mmCIF file of C-alpha atoms in Angstrom:
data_model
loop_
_atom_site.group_PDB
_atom_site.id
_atom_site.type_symbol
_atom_site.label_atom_id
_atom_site.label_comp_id
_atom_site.label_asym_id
_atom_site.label_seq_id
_atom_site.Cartn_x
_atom_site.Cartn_y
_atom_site.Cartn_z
ATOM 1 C CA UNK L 1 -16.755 9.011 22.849
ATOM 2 C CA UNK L 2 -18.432 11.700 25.063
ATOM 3 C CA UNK L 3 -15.501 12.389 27.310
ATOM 4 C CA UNK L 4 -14.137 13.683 23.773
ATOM 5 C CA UNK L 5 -17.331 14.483 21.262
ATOM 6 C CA UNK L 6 -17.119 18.467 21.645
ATOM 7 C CA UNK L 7 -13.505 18.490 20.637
ATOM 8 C CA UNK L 8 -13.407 15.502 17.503
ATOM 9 C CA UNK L 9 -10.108 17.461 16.095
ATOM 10 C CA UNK L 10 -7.955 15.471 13.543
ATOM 11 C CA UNK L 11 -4.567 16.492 11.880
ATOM 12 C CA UNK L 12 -3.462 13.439 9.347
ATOM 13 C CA UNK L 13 0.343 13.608 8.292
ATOM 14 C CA UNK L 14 0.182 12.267 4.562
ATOM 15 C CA UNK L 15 -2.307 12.016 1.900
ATOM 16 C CA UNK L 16 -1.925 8.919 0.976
ATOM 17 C CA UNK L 17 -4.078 5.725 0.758
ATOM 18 C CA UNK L 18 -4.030 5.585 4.623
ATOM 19 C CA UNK L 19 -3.955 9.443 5.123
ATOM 20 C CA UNK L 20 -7.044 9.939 2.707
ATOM 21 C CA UNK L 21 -9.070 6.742 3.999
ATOM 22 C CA UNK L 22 -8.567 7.470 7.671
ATOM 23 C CA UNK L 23 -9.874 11.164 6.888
ATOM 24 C CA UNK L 24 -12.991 10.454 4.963
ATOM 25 C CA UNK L 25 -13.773 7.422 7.623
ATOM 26 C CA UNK L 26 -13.499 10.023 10.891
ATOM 27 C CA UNK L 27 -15.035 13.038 8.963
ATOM 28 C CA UNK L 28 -18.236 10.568 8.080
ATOM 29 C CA UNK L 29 -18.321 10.251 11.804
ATOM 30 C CA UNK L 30 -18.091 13.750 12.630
ATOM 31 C CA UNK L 31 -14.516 14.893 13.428
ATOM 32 C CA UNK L 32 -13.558 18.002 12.010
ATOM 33 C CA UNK L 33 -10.609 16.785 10.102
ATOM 34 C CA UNK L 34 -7.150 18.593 8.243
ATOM 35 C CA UNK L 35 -4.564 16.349 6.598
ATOM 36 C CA UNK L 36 -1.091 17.813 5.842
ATOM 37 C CA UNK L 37 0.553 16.538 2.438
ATOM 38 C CA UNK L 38 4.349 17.771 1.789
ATOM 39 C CA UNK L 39 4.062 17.258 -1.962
ATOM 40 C CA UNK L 40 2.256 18.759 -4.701
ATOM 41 C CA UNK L 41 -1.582 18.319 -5.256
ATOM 42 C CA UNK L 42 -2.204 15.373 -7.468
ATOM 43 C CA UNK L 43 1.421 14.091 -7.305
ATOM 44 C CA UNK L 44 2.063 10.133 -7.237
ATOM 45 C CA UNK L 45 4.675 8.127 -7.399
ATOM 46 C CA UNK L 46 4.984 4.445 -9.767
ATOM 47 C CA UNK L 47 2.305 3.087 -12.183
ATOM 48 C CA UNK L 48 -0.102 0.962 -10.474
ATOM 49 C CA UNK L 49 -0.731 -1.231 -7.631
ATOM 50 C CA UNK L 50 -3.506 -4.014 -6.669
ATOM 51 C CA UNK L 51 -6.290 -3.414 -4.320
ATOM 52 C CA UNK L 52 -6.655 -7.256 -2.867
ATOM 53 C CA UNK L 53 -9.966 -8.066 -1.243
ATOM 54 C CA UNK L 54 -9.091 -6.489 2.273
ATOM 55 C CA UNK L 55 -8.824 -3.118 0.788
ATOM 56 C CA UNK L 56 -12.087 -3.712 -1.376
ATOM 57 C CA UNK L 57 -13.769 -4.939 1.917
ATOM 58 C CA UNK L 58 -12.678 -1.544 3.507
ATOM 59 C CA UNK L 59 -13.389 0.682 0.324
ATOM 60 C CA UNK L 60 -16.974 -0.717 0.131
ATOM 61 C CA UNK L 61 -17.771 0.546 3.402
ATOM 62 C CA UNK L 62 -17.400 4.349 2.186
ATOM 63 C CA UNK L 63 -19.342 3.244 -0.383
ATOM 64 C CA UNK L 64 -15.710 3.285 -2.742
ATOM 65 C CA UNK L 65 -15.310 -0.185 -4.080
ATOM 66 C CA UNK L 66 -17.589 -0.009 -7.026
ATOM 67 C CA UNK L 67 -15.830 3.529 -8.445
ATOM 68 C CA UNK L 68 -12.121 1.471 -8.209
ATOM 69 C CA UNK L 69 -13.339 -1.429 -9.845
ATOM 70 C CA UNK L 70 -14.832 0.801 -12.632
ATOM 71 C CA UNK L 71 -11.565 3.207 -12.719
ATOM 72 C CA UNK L 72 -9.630 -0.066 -12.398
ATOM 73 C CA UNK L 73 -9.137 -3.906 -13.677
ATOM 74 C CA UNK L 74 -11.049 -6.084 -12.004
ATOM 75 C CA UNK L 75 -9.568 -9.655 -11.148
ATOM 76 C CA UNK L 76 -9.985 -12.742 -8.922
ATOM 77 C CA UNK L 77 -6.935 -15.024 -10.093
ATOM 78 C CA UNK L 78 -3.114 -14.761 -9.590
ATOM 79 C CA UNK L 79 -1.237 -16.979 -12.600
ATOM 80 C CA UNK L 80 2.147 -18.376 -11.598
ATOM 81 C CA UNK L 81 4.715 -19.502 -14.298
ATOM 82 C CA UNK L 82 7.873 -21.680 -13.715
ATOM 83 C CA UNK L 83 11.199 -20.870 -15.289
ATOM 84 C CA UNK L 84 10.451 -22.772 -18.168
ATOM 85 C CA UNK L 85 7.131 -20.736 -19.286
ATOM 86 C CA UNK L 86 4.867 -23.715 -17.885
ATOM 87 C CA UNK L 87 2.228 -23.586 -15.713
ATOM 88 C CA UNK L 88 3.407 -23.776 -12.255
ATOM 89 C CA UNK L 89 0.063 -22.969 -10.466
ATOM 90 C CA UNK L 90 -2.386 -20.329 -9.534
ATOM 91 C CA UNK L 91 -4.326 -18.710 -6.643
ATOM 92 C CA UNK L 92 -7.842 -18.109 -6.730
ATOM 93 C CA UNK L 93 -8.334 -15.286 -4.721
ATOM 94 C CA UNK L 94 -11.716 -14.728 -1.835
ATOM 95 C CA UNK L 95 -14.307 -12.667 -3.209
ATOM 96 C CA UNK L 96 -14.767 -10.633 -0.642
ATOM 97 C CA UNK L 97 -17.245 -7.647 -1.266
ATOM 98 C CA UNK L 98 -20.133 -10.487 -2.719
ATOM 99 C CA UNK L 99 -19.867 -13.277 -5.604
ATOM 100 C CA UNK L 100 -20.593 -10.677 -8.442
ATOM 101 C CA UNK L 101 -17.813 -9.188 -7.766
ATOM 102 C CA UNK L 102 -14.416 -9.542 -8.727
ATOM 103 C CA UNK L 103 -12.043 -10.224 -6.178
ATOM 104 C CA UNK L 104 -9.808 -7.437 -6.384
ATOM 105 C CA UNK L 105 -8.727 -4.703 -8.584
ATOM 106 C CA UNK L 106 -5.608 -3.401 -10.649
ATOM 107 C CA UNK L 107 -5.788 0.528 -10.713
ATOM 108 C CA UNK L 108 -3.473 3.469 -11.666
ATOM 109 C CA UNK L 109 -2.178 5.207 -8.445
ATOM 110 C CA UNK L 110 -3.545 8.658 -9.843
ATOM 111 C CA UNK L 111 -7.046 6.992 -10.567
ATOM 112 C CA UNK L 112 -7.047 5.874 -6.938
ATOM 113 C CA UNK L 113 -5.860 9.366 -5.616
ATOM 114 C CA UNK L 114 -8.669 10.907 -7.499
ATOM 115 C CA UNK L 115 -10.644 8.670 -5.915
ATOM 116 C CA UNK L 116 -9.616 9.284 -2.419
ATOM 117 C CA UNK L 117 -9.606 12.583 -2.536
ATOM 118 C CA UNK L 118 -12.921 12.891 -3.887
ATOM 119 C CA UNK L 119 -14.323 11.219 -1.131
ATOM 120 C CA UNK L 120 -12.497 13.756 1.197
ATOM 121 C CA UNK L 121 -13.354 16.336 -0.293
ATOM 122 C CA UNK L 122 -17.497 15.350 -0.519
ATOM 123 C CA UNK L 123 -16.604 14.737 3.003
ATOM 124 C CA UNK L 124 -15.479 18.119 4.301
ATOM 125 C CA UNK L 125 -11.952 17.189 5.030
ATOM 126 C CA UNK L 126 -9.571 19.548 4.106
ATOM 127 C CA UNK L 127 -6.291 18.756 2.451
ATOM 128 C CA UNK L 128 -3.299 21.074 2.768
ATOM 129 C CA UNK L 129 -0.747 20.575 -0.265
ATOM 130 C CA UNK L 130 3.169 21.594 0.133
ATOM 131 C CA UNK L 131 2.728 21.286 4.248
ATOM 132 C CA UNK L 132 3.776 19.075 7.065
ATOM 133 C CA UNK L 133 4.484 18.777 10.816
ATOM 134 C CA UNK L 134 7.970 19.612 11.914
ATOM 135 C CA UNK L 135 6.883 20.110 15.935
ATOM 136 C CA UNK L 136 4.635 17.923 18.491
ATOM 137 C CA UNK L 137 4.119 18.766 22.079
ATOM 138 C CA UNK L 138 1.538 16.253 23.713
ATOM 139 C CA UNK L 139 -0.500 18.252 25.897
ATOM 140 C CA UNK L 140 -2.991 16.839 28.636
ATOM 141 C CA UNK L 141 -5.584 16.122 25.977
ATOM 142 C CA UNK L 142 -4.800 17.379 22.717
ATOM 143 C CA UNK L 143 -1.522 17.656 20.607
ATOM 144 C CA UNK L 144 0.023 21.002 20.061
ATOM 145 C CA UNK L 145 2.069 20.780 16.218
ATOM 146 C CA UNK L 146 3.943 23.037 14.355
ATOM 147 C CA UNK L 147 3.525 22.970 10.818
ATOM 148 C CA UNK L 148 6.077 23.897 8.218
ATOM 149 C CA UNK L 149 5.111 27.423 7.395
ATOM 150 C CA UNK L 150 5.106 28.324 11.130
ATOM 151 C CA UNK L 151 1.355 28.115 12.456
ATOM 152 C CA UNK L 152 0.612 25.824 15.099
ATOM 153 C CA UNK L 153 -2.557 23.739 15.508
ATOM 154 C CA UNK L 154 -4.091 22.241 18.420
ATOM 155 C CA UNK L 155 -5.848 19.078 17.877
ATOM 156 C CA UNK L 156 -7.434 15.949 19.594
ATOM 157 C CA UNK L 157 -5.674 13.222 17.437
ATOM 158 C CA UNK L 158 -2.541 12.850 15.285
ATOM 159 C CA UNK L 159 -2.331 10.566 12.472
ATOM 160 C CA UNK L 160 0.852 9.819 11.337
ATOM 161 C CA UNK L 161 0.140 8.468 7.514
ATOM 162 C CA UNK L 162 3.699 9.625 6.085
ATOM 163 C CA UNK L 163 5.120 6.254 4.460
ATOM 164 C CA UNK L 164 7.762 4.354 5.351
ATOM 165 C CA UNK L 165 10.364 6.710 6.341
ATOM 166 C CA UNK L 166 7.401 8.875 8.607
ATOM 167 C CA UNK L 167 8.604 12.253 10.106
ATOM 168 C CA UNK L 168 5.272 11.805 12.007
ATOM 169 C CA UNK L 169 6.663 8.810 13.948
ATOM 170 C CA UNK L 170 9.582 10.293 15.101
ATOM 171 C CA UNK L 171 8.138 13.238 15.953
ATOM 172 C CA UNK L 172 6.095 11.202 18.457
ATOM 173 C CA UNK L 173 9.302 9.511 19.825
ATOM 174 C CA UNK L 174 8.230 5.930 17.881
ATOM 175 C CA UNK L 175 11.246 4.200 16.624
ATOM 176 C CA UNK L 176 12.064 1.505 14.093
ATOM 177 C CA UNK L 177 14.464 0.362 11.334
ATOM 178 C CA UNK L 178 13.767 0.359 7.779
ATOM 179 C CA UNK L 179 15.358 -2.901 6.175
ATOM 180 C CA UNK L 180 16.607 -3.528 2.648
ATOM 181 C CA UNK L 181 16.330 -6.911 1.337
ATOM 182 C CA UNK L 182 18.270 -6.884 -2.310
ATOM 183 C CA UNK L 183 15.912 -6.433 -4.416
ATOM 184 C CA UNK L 184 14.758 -3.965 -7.036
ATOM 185 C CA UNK L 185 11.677 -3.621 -8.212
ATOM 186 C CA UNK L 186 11.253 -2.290 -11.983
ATOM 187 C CA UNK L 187 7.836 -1.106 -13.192
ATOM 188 C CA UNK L 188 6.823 0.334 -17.240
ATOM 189 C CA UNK L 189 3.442 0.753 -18.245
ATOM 190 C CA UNK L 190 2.144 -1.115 -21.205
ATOM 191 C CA UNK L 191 -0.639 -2.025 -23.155
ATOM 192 C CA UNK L 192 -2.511 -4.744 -22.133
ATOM 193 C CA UNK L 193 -2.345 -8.059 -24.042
ATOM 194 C CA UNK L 194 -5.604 -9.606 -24.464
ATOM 195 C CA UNK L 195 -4.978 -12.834 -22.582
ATOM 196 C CA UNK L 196 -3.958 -10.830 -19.280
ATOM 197 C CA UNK L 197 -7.197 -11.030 -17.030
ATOM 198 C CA UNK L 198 -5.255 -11.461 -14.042
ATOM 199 C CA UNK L 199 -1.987 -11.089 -12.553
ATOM 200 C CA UNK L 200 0.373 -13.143 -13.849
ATOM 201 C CA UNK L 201 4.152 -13.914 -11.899
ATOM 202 C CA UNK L 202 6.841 -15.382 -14.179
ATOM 203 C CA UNK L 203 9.907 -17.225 -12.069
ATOM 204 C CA UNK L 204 12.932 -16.771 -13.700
ATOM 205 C CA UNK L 205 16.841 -18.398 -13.490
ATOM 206 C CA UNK L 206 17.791 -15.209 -11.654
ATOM 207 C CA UNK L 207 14.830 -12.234 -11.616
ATOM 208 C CA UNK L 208 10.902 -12.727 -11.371
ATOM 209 C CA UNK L 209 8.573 -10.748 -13.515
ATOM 210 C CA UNK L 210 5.114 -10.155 -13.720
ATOM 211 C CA UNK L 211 2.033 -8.333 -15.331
ATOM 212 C CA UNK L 212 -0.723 -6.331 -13.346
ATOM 213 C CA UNK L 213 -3.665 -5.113 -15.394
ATOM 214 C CA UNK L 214 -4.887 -1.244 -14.516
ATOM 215 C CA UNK L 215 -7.841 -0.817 -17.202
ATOM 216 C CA UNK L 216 -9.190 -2.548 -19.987
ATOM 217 C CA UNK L 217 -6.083 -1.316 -22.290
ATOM 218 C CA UNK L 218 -3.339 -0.718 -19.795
ATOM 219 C CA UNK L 219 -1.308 -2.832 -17.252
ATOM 220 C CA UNK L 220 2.311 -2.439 -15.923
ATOM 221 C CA UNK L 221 5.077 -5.012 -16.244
ATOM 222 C CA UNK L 222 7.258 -5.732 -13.281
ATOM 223 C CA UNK L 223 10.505 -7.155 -12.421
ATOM 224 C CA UNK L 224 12.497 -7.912 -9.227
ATOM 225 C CA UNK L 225 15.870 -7.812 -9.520
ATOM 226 C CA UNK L 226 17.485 -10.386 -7.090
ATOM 227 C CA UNK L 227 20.858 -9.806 -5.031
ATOM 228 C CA UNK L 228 21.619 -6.183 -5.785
ATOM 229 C CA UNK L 229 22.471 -3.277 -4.387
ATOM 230 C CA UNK L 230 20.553 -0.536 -3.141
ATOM 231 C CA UNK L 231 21.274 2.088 -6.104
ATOM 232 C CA UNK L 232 19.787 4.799 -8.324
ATOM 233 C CA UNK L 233 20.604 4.771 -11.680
ATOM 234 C CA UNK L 234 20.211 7.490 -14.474
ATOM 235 C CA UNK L 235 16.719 7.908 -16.020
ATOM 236 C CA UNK L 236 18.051 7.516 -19.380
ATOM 237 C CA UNK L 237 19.709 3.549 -18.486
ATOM 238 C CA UNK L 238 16.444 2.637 -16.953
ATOM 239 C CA UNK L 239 14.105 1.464 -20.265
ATOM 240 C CA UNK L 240 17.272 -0.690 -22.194
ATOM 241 C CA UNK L 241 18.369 -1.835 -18.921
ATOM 242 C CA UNK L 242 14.494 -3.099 -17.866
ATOM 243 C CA UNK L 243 14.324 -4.449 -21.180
ATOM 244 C CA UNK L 244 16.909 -6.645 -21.254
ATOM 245 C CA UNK L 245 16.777 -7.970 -17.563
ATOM 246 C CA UNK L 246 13.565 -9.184 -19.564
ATOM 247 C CA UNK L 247 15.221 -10.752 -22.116
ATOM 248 C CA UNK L 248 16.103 -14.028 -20.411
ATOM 249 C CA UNK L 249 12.631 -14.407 -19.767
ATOM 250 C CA UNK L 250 10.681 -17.271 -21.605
ATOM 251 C CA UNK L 251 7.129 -17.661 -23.571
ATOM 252 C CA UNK L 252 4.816 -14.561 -22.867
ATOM 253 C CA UNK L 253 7.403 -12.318 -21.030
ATOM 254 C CA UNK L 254 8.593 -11.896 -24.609
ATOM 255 C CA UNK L 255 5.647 -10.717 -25.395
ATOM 256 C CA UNK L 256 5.198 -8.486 -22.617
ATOM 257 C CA UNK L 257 9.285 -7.035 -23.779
ATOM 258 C CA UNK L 258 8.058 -6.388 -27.111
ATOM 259 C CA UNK L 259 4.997 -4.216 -25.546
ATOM 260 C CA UNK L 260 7.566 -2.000 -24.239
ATOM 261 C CA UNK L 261 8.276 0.046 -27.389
ATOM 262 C CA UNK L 262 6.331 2.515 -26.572
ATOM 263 C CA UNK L 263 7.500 3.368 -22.328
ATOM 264 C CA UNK L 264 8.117 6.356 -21.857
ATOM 265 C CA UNK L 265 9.510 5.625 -18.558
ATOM 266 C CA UNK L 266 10.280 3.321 -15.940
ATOM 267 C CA UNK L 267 10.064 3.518 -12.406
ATOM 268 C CA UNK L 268 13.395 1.747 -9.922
ATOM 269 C CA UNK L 269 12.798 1.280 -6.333
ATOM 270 C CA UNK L 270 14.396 -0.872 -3.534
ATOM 271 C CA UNK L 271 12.372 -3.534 -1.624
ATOM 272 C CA UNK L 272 11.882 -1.851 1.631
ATOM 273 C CA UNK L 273 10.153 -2.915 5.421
ATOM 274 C CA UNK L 274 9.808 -1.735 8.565
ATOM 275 C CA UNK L 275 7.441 -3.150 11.341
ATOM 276 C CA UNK L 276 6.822 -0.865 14.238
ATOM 277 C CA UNK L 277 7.203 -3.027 17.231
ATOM 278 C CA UNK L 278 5.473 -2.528 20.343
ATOM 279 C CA UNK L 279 2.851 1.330 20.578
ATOM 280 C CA UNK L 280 2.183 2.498 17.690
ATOM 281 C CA UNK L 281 0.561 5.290 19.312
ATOM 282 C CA UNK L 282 1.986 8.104 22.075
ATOM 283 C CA UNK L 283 -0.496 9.975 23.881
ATOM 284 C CA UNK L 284 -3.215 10.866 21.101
ATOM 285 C CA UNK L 285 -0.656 10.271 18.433
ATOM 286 C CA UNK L 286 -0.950 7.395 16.068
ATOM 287 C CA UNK L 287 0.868 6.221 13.080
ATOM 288 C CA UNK L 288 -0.613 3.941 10.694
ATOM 289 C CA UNK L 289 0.037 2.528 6.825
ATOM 290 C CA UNK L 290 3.415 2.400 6.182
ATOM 291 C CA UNK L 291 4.584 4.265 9.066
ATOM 292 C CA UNK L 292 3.708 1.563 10.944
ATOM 293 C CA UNK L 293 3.866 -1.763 9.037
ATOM 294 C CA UNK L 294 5.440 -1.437 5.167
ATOM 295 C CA UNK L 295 5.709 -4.937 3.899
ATOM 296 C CA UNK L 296 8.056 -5.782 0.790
ATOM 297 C CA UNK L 297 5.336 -5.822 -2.590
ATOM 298 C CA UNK L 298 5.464 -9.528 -3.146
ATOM 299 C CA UNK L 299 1.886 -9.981 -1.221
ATOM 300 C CA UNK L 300 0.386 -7.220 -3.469
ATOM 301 C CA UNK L 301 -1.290 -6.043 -0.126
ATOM 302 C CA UNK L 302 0.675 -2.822 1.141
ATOM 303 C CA UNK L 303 -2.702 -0.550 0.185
ATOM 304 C CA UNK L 304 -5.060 -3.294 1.640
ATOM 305 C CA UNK L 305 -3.257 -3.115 4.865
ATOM 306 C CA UNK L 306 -3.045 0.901 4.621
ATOM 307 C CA UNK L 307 -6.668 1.491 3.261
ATOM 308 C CA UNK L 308 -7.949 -1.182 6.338
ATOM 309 C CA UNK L 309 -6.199 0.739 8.953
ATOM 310 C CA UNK L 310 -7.951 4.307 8.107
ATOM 311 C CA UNK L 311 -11.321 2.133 8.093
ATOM 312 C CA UNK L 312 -10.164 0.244 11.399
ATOM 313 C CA UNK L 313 -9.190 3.391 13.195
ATOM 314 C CA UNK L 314 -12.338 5.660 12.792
ATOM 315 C CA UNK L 315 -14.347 2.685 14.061
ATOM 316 C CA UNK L 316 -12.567 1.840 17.306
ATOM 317 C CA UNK L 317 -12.295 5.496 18.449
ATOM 318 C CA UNK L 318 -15.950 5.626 17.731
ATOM 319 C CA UNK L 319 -16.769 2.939 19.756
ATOM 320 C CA UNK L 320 -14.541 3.933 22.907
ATOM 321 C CA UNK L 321 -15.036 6.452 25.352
ATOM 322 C CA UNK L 322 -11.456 7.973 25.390
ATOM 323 C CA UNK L 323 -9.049 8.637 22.520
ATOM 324 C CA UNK L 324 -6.428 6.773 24.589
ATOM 325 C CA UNK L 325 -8.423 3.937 24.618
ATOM 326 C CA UNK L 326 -9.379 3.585 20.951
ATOM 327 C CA UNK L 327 -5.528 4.101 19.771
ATOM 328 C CA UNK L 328 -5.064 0.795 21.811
ATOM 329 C CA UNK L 329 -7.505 -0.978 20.880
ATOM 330 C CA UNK L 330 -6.926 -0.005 17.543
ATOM 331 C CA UNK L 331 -3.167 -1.285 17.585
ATOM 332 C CA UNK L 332 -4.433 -4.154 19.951
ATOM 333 C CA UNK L 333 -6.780 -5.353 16.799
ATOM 334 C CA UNK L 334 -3.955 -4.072 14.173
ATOM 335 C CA UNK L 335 -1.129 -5.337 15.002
ATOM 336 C CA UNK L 336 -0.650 -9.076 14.576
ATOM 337 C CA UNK L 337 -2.447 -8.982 11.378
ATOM 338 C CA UNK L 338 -0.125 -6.586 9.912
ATOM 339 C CA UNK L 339 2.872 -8.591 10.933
ATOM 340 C CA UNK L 340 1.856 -11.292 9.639
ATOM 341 C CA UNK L 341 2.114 -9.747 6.407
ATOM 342 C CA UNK L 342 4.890 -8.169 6.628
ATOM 343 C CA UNK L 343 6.882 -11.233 7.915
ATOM 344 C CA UNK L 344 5.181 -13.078 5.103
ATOM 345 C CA UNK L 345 5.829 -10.703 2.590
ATOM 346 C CA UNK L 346 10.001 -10.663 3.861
ATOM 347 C CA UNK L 347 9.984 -14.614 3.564
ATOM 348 C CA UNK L 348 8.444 -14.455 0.160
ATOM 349 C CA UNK L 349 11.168 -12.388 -1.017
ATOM 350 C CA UNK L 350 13.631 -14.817 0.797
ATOM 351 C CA UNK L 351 12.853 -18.178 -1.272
ATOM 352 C CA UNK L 352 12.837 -15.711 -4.552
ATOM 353 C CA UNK L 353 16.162 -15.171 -4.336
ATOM 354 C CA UNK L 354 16.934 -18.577 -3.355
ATOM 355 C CA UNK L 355 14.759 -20.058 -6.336
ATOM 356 C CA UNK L 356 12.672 -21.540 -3.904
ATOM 357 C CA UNK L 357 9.484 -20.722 -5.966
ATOM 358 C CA UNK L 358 7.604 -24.306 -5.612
ATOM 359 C CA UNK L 359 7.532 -22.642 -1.388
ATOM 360 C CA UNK L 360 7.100 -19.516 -2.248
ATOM 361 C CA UNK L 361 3.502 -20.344 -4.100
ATOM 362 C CA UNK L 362 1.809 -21.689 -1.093
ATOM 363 C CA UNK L 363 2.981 -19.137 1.259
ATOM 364 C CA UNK L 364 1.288 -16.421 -1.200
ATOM 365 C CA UNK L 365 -1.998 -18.760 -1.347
ATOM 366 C CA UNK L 366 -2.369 -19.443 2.799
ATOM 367 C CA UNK L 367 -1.625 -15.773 3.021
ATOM 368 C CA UNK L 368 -4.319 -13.884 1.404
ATOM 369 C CA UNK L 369 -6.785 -16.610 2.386
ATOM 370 C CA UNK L 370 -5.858 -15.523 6.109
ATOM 371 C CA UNK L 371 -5.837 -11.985 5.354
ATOM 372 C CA UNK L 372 -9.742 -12.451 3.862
ATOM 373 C CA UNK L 373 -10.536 -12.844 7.335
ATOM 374 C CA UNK L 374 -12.028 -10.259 9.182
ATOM 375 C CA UNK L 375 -9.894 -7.098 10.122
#
């Protein structure tokens, strides 16, 4: 690092899981670091999501895993049901961050923002709301970037952490496709029933549905829709039309239906992935999260691989002497892994809509037992 230690400069693109983690990870390792968030302070989009034992692993190291599993649900099992309500199986998940621990957490996206940001803040990072990049010039050794309102900024790294469809990444000339596989994916918050200590995954005739715990009285119910359109439908369809995709649903999804009374809302999004093939980096520009690798949700693991990456990426440009060097060997150690996961995630949602379920299980199991291995 000493060819670059008087000029530790980083810009992130995105406050997001990846955006915020990468942040607190460099500025605990001295960078002086900004990150650039389009939307409004505090603003999150769906329910809830799972933070799997990868992203528990990485949390712990900023010393973050014991505040999610208190903000959150914690959990170490996955409960799979067949079509007819039976007991099809279930996946005991790696307790990764010690025995005593559960082995991974349900948690409210604003919870984990708060969270985050927290961190980023105690760190000294500071976090620009309504602003992004619209300009990048790589110079020798630094980036020159125009952000929205007009100022520039000079800088030693760019981090692209802007989702799926990144501006970042195109901005730094990295291109890939974004795929849709027909499915929707439905989510309402609900109470939680007493007898949901885990995830649970229903198989259904058509759909799949499931329950993910978020505190001690919350969870969210999901469903995927199978062979569908991409589409947006109006807000006021959305509850009557989630509840009676439901309906078909045996034993405790009726349950789960009849929790439902009180949603105010539910949130309707497509099944998208992209995998960036090849660099993920361009001069000492980087994307990573879902820029980079956005798998479909059926491994639960999109934040572990996000979270792992801002972890992953402050440690190998600590331990290199140029910021070239550490983008590759970050994306050297990165990349595999994530496709895995994404590939895995894509055939997942394959044998769902072919009611190949009795596959689909193992695939799920071998999965997060490979991605408990080191990152």
């Amino acid at each position: 690092m000493e060819s670059y230690r008087g000029a530790r400069t980083a810009l992130i693109v995105g406050a997001g899981m990846a955006g915020l983690t990468a942040a607190s990870a460099l500025a605990r390792r001295g960078w002086q670091v900004e990150v650039a968030e389009i939307g409004a302070a505090g603003a999150t989009s769906g329910w809830g999501l799972c933070l799997t034992g990868p992203s528990l692993r990485a949390l712990d190291e900023l010393g973050l895993a014991d505040p999610c599993l208190t903000a959150g649900y914690g959990m170490s099992v996955i409960t799979q049901v067949d079509v007819d309500g039976e007991l099809a199986g279930e996946v005991r998940l790696p307790r990764l961050i010690g025995a005593e621990r559960p082995a991974m957490v349900g948690m409210a996206r604003p919870a984990l923002y708060r969270t985050l940001r927290e961190q980023a803040d105690r760190c000294g990072v500071v976090v620009h709301h309504g602003l992004t990049v619209v300009a990048v010039d790589q110079e020798r050794e630094q980036v020159r970037v125009q952000m929205s309102d007009g100022t520039p900024r000079r800088v030693a790294l760019l981090v692209g952490a802007d989702g799926i469809c990144s501006s970042a990444r195109r901005l730094l000339g990295l291109e890939t496709s974004v795929e849709y596989h027909g499915q929707m994916v439905w989510r309402a918050l609900v109470p939680r029933p007493p007898w949901a200590t885990g995830i649970y995954q229903f198989a259904g005739k058509v759909n799949t549905a499931g329950l993910v715990p978020i505190s001690a009285t919350q969870a969210y119910v999901f469903l995927t829709e199978n062979g569908v359109e991409r589409s947006i439908l109006p807000d006021v369809e959305l509850i009557p039309r989630l509840r009676e995709l439901l309906k078909v649903f045996p034993g405790r999804v009726a349950e789960i239906r009849s929790l439902m009374g009180g949603a105010t809302s539910v949130v309707r999004r497509p099944v998208l992935t992209a995998f960036l093939d090849g660099a993920w980096n361009q001069g000492t520009g980087v994307v990573i999260g879902d820029a980079a690798h956005a798998p479909a949700p059926q491994m639960a693991s999109g934040a572990a691989l996000a979270i792992e990456d801002g972890a992953v990426l402050a440690q190998e440009l600590d331990c290199h002497t140029s910021i070239d060097a550490g983008l590759e060997a970050f994306v050297s150690r990165r990349a595999q892994r994530c496709r895995t996961l994404v590939e895995t995630s894509v055939a997942i949602a394959d044998l769902e809509q072919a009611q190949r379920h009795d596959e689909a299980y193992p695939l799920v199991d071998a999965c997060h037992q490979q991605m408990a291995e080191p990152a």
